[in-house]
């Protein structure tokens, strides 16, 4: 394969730091992603409320995302 140079690393670093908006969330961090999205959408909510809501979501037969929980909770 191609040998990576220090310049390649610098170029990639600069590109990553010029990214606008947020990065795509990793699927493996469902809990962290849920809490981040819950708190962003509910700025006055406490961390305890977010955790309690996550615990409720874990017992539901729906995908474990904030968007899916929000759709479910508005029914």
PDB file of C-alpha atoms in Angstrom:
ATOM      1  CA  UNK A   1       0.000   0.000   0.000  1.00  0.00           C
ATOM      2  CA  UNK A   2       0.871   3.656  -0.068  1.00  0.00           C
ATOM      3  CA  UNK A   3       3.174   4.887   2.681  1.00  0.00           C
ATOM      4  CA  UNK A   4       1.579   7.649   4.775  1.00  0.00           C
ATOM      5  CA  UNK A   5       3.632  10.810   5.260  1.00  0.00           C
ATOM      6  CA  UNK A   6       3.494  13.463   7.945  1.00  0.00           C
ATOM      7  CA  UNK A   7       2.129  15.822   5.306  1.00  0.00           C
ATOM      8  CA  UNK A   8      -0.737  13.386   4.629  1.00  0.00           C
ATOM      9  CA  UNK A   9      -1.617  13.457   8.334  1.00  0.00           C
ATOM     10  CA  UNK A  10      -1.499  17.253   8.485  1.00  0.00           C
ATOM     11  CA  UNK A  11      -3.673  17.534   5.375  1.00  0.00           C
ATOM     12  CA  UNK A  12      -6.256  15.129   6.848  1.00  0.00           C
ATOM     13  CA  UNK A  13      -6.192  16.952  10.215  1.00  0.00           C
ATOM     14  CA  UNK A  14      -6.855  20.292   8.535  1.00  0.00           C
ATOM     15  CA  UNK A  15      -9.696  18.792   6.497  1.00  0.00           C
ATOM     16  CA  UNK A  16     -11.338  17.285   9.577  1.00  0.00           C
ATOM     17  CA  UNK A  17     -11.109  20.565  11.490  1.00  0.00           C
ATOM     18  CA  UNK A  18     -12.799  22.507   8.696  1.00  0.00           C
ATOM     19  CA  UNK A  19     -15.922  20.338   8.842  1.00  0.00           C
ATOM     20  CA  UNK A  20     -19.127  22.378   9.210  1.00  0.00           C
ATOM     21  CA  UNK A  21     -21.810  21.154  11.590  1.00  0.00           C
ATOM     22  CA  UNK A  22     -21.655  18.001  13.650  1.00  0.00           C
ATOM     23  CA  UNK A  23     -20.166  14.671  12.689  1.00  0.00           C
ATOM     24  CA  UNK A  24     -22.342  11.673  11.959  1.00  0.00           C
ATOM     25  CA  UNK A  25     -23.089   9.818  15.169  1.00  0.00           C
ATOM     26  CA  UNK A  26     -21.723   6.327  15.629  1.00  0.00           C
ATOM     27  CA  UNK A  27     -24.267   3.554  16.020  1.00  0.00           C
ATOM     28  CA  UNK A  28     -22.360   1.945  18.892  1.00  0.00           C
ATOM     29  CA  UNK A  29     -22.896   4.926  21.195  1.00  0.00           C
ATOM     30  CA  UNK A  30     -26.679   4.752  21.352  1.00  0.00           C
ATOM     31  CA  UNK A  31     -26.839   5.825  25.018  1.00  0.00           C
ATOM     32  CA  UNK A  32     -24.502   8.775  24.558  1.00  0.00           C
ATOM     33  CA  UNK A  33     -26.165   9.826  21.299  1.00  0.00           C
ATOM     34  CA  UNK A  34     -29.609   9.599  22.904  1.00  0.00           C
ATOM     35  CA  UNK A  35     -28.567  11.718  25.891  1.00  0.00           C
ATOM     36  CA  UNK A  36     -26.889  14.310  23.654  1.00  0.00           C
ATOM     37  CA  UNK A  37     -29.933  14.610  21.394  1.00  0.00           C
ATOM     38  CA  UNK A  38     -32.374  14.615  24.328  1.00  0.00           C
ATOM     39  CA  UNK A  39     -30.474  17.396  26.110  1.00  0.00           C
ATOM     40  CA  UNK A  40     -30.104  19.431  22.894  1.00  0.00           C
ATOM     41  CA  UNK A  41     -33.845  19.218  22.231  1.00  0.00           C
ATOM     42  CA  UNK A  42     -34.797  19.794  25.898  1.00  0.00           C
ATOM     43  CA  UNK A  43     -32.330  22.379  27.258  1.00  0.00           C
ATOM     44  CA  UNK A  44     -34.192  22.800  30.548  1.00  0.00           C
ATOM     45  CA  UNK A  45     -34.269  19.047  31.258  1.00  0.00           C
ATOM     46  CA  UNK A  46     -31.999  17.565  33.892  1.00  0.00           C
ATOM     47  CA  UNK A  47     -29.489  14.813  33.246  1.00  0.00           C
ATOM     48  CA  UNK A  48     -31.567  12.596  35.534  1.00  0.00           C
ATOM     49  CA  UNK A  49     -34.622  13.126  33.294  1.00  0.00           C
ATOM     50  CA  UNK A  50     -32.600  12.143  30.237  1.00  0.00           C
ATOM     51  CA  UNK A  51     -31.298   8.991  31.930  1.00  0.00           C
ATOM     52  CA  UNK A  52     -34.772   8.062  33.172  1.00  0.00           C
ATOM     53  CA  UNK A  53     -36.161   8.483  29.660  1.00  0.00           C
ATOM     54  CA  UNK A  54     -33.349   6.306  28.270  1.00  0.00           C
ATOM     55  CA  UNK A  55     -34.220   3.572  30.773  1.00  0.00           C
ATOM     56  CA  UNK A  56     -37.859   3.694  29.626  1.00  0.00           C
ATOM     57  CA  UNK A  57     -36.764   3.556  25.977  1.00  0.00           C
ATOM     58  CA  UNK A  58     -34.637   0.460  26.607  1.00  0.00           C
ATOM     59  CA  UNK A  59     -37.803  -1.470  27.512  1.00  0.00           C
ATOM     60  CA  UNK A  60     -39.722  -0.410  24.393  1.00  0.00           C
ATOM     61  CA  UNK A  61     -39.805  -2.400  21.166  1.00  0.00           C
ATOM     62  CA  UNK A  62     -38.606   0.512  19.015  1.00  0.00           C
ATOM     63  CA  UNK A  63     -35.159   1.583  17.748  1.00  0.00           C
ATOM     64  CA  UNK A  64     -33.061   3.123  20.513  1.00  0.00           C
ATOM     65  CA  UNK A  65     -32.737   6.617  19.031  1.00  0.00           C
ATOM     66  CA  UNK A  66     -34.014   9.964  20.243  1.00  0.00           C
ATOM     67  CA  UNK A  67     -35.893  10.538  16.970  1.00  0.00           C
ATOM     68  CA  UNK A  68     -37.751   7.228  17.299  1.00  0.00           C
ATOM     69  CA  UNK A  69     -38.478   7.820  20.990  1.00  0.00           C
ATOM     70  CA  UNK A  70     -39.841  11.285  20.180  1.00  0.00           C
ATOM     71  CA  UNK A  71     -42.185   9.858  17.496  1.00  0.00           C
ATOM     72  CA  UNK A  72     -43.337   7.153  19.918  1.00  0.00           C
ATOM     73  CA  UNK A  73     -43.896   9.584  22.797  1.00  0.00           C
ATOM     74  CA  UNK A  74     -46.036  11.922  20.658  1.00  0.00           C
ATOM     75  CA  UNK A  75     -48.616   9.215  19.914  1.00  0.00           C
TER      76      UNK A  75
END
